[in-house]
Short mmCIF file of C-alpha atoms in Angstrom, two decimals:
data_model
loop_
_atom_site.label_atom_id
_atom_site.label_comp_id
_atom_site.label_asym_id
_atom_site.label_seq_id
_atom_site.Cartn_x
_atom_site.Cartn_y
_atom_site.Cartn_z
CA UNK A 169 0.00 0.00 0.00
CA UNK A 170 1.28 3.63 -0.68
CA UNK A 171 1.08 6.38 1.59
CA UNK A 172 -2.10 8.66 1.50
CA UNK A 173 -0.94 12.25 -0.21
CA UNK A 174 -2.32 14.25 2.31
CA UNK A 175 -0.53 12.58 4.90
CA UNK A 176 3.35 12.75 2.98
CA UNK A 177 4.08 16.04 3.95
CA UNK A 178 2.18 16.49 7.25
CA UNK A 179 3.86 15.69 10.16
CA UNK A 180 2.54 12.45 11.50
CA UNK A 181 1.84 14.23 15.19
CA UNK A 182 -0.07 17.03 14.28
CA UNK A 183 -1.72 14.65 11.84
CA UNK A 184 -2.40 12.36 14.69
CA UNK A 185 -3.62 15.14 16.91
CA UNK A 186 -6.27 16.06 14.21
CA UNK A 187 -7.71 13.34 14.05
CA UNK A 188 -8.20 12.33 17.61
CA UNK A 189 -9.58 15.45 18.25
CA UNK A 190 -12.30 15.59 15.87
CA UNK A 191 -13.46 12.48 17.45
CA UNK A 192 -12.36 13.53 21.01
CA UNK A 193 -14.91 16.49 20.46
CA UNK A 194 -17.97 14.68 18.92
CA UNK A 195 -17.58 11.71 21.88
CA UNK A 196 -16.71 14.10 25.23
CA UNK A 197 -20.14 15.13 26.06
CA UNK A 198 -21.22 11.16 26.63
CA UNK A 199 -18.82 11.11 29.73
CA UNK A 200 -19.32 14.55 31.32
CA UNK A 201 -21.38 14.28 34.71
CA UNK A 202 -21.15 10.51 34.84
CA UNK A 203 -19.14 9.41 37.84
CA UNK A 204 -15.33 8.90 36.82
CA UNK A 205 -16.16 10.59 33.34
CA UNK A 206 -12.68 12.88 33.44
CA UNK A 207 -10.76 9.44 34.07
CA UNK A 208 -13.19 6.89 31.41
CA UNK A 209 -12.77 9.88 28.52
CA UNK A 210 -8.75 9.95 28.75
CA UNK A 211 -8.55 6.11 28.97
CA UNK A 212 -10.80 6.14 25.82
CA UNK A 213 -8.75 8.73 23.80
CA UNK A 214 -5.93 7.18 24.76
CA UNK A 215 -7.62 3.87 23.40
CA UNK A 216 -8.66 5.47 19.84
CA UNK A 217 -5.75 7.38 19.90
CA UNK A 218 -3.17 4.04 20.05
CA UNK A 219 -5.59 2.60 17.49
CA UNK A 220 -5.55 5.71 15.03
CA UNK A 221 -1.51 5.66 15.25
CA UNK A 222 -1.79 1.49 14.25
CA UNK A 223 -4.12 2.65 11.42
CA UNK A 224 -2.57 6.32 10.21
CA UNK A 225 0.97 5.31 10.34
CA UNK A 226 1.24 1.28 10.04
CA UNK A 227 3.01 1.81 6.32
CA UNK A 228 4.22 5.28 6.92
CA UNK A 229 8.17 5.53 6.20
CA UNK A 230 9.05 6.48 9.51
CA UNK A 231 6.80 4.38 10.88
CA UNK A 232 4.46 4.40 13.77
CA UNK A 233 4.68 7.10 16.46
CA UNK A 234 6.43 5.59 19.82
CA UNK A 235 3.71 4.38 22.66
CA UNK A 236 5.29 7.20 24.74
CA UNK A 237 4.46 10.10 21.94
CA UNK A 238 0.89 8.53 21.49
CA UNK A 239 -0.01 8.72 24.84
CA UNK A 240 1.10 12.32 25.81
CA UNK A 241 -0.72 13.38 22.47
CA UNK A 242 -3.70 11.59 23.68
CA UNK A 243 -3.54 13.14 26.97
CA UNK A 244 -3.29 16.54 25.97
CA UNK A 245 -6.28 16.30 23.45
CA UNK A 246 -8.43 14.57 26.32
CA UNK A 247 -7.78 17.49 29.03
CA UNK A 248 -8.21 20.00 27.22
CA UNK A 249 -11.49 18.58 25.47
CA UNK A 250 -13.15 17.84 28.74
CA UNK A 251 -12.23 21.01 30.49
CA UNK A 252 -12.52 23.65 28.20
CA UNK A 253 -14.83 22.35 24.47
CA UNK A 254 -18.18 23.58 24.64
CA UNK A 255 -18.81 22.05 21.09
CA UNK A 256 -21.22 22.90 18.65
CA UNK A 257 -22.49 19.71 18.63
CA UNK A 258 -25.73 19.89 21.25
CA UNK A 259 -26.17 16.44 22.73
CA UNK A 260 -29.94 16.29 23.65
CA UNK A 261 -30.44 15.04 27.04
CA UNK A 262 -33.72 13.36 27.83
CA UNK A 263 -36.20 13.99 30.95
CA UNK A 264 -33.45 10.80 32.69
CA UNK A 265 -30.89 13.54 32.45
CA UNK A 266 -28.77 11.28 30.39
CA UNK A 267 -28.00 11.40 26.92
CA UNK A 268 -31.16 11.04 23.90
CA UNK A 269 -29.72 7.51 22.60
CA UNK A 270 -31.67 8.57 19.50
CA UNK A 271 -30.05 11.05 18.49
CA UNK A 272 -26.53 9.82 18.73
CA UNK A 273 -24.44 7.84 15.84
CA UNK A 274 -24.51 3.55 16.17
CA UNK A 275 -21.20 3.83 17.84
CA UNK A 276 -21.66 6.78 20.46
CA UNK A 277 -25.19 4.99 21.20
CA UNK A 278 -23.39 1.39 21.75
CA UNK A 279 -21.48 3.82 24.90
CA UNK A 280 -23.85 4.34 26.92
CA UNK A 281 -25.73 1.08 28.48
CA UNK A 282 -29.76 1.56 28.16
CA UNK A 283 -31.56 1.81 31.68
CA UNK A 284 -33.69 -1.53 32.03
CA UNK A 285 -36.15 -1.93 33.98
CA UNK A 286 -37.00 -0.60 37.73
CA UNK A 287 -33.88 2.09 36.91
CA UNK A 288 -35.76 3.20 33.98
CA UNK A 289 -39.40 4.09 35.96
CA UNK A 290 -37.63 5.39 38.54
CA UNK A 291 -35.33 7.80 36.51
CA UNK A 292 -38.20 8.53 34.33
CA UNK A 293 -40.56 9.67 37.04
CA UNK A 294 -37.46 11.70 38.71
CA UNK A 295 -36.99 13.57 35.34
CA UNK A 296 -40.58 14.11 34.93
CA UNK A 297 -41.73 15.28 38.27
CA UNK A 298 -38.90 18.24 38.55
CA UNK A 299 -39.54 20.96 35.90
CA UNK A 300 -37.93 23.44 34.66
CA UNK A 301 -38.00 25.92 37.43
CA UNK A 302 -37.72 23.70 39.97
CA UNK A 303 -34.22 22.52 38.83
CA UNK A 304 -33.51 26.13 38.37
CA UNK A 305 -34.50 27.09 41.85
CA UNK A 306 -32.74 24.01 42.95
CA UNK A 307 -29.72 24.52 41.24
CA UNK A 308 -29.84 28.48 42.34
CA UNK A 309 -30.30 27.18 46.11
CA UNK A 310 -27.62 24.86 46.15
CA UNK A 311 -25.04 27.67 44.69
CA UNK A 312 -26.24 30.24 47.20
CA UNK A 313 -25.32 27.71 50.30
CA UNK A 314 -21.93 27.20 48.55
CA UNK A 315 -21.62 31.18 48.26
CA UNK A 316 -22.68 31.67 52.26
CA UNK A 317 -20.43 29.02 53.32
CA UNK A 318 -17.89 30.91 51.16
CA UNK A 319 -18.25 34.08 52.87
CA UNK A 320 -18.46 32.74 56.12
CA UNK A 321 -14.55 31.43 55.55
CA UNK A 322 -13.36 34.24 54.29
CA UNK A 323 -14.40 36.64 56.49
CA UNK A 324 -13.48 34.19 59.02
CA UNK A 325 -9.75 34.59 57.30
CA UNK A 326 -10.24 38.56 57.07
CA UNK A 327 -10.27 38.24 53.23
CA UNK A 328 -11.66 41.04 51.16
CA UNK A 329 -14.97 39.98 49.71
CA UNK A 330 -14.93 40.34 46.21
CA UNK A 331 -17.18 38.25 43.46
CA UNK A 332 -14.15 36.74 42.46
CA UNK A 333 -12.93 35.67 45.96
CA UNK A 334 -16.07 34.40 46.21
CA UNK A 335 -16.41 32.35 43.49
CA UNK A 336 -13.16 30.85 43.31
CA UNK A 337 -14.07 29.72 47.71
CA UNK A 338 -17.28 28.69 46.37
CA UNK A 339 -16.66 26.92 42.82
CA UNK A 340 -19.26 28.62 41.12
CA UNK A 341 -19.15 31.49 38.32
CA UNK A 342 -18.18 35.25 38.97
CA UNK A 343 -21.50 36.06 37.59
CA UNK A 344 -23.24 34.13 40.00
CA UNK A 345 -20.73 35.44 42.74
CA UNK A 346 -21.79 38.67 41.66
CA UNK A 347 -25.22 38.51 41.29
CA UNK A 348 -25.15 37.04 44.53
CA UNK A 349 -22.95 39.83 46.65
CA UNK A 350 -25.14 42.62 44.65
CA UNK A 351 -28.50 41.13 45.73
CA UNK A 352 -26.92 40.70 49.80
CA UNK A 353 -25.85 43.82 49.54
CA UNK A 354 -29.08 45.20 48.35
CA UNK A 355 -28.05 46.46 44.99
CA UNK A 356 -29.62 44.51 42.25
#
């Protein structure tokens, strides 16, 4: 077999990193807020990526790309997909608050396990019986407890209170820091 063109003069790690991100990106929202998702996404990009560097590079001159180069590739593209792509791809999620199997290709649905059963009534009648609002208001409760607990330690530390002290102590946005401080402070 002779080399693909397009791959000749293209470096084979930037060619490898092109690749694994494309998929990297259209796979990365089936493992955010499942338990262990950071850890399951890098083992699988590492996975596709060792298999994309057997299937890219098996007859390339230089051959394949060492283990060691694969894997630091493959970890790069997997942190900084899960921690910073937003994607234009919109995943829907159904009322389970999982993924729409549906709407997903053969091998993204094949992924993620179908709930069977007891798990699927009772995740159905979770979904259904909290609407919109009340996952808003529940969300919007939960971040105002992180944001007083927040203040409490750093006034307990004599910090200045700032939006951005406060939402770095309390691991939410600065706009919801802020909104929160301006509303306490009886601004907004």
């Amino acid at each position: 077999r002779r080399l693909s063109p397009g791959l000749a003069s293209y470096g084979r790690n930037c060619a490898l990193f092109d690749r694994l991100r494309a998929e990297a990106y259209a796979h990365v929202a089936l493992f955010r807020g499942v338990p262990g998702g950071r850890e399951a996404f890098r083992a699988w990009v590492e996975q596709r990526a060792h298999a994309l560097n057997q299937a890219l590079f098996r007859d390339h001159p230089k051959g394949l790309l060492s283990p060691r180069e694969v894997h630091h590739t493959a970890k790069s593209v997997a942190k900084w997909t899960y921690d910073r792509y937003q994607g234009g791809r919109v995943y829907a999620v159904s009322s389970t608050g999982r993924p729409d199997r549906s709407r997903l290709s053969p091998q993204a649905r094949a992924l993620i396990p179908p709930l069977q059963g007891e798990e699927l009534q009772g995740a159905v009648q979770t979904g259904a019986s909290l609407g919109g609002r009340k996952r808003g208001s529940r969300r919007r409760q939960e971040a105002e407890e992180k944001l007083t607990e927040a203040l409490k330690r750093l006034q307990s530390r004599d910090e200045a209170i700032t939006a951005r002290a406060l939402a770095r102590e309390a691991g939410v946005s600065p706009t919801t820091a802020s909104n929160w401080l301006k509303r306490m402070r009886g601004q907004g």
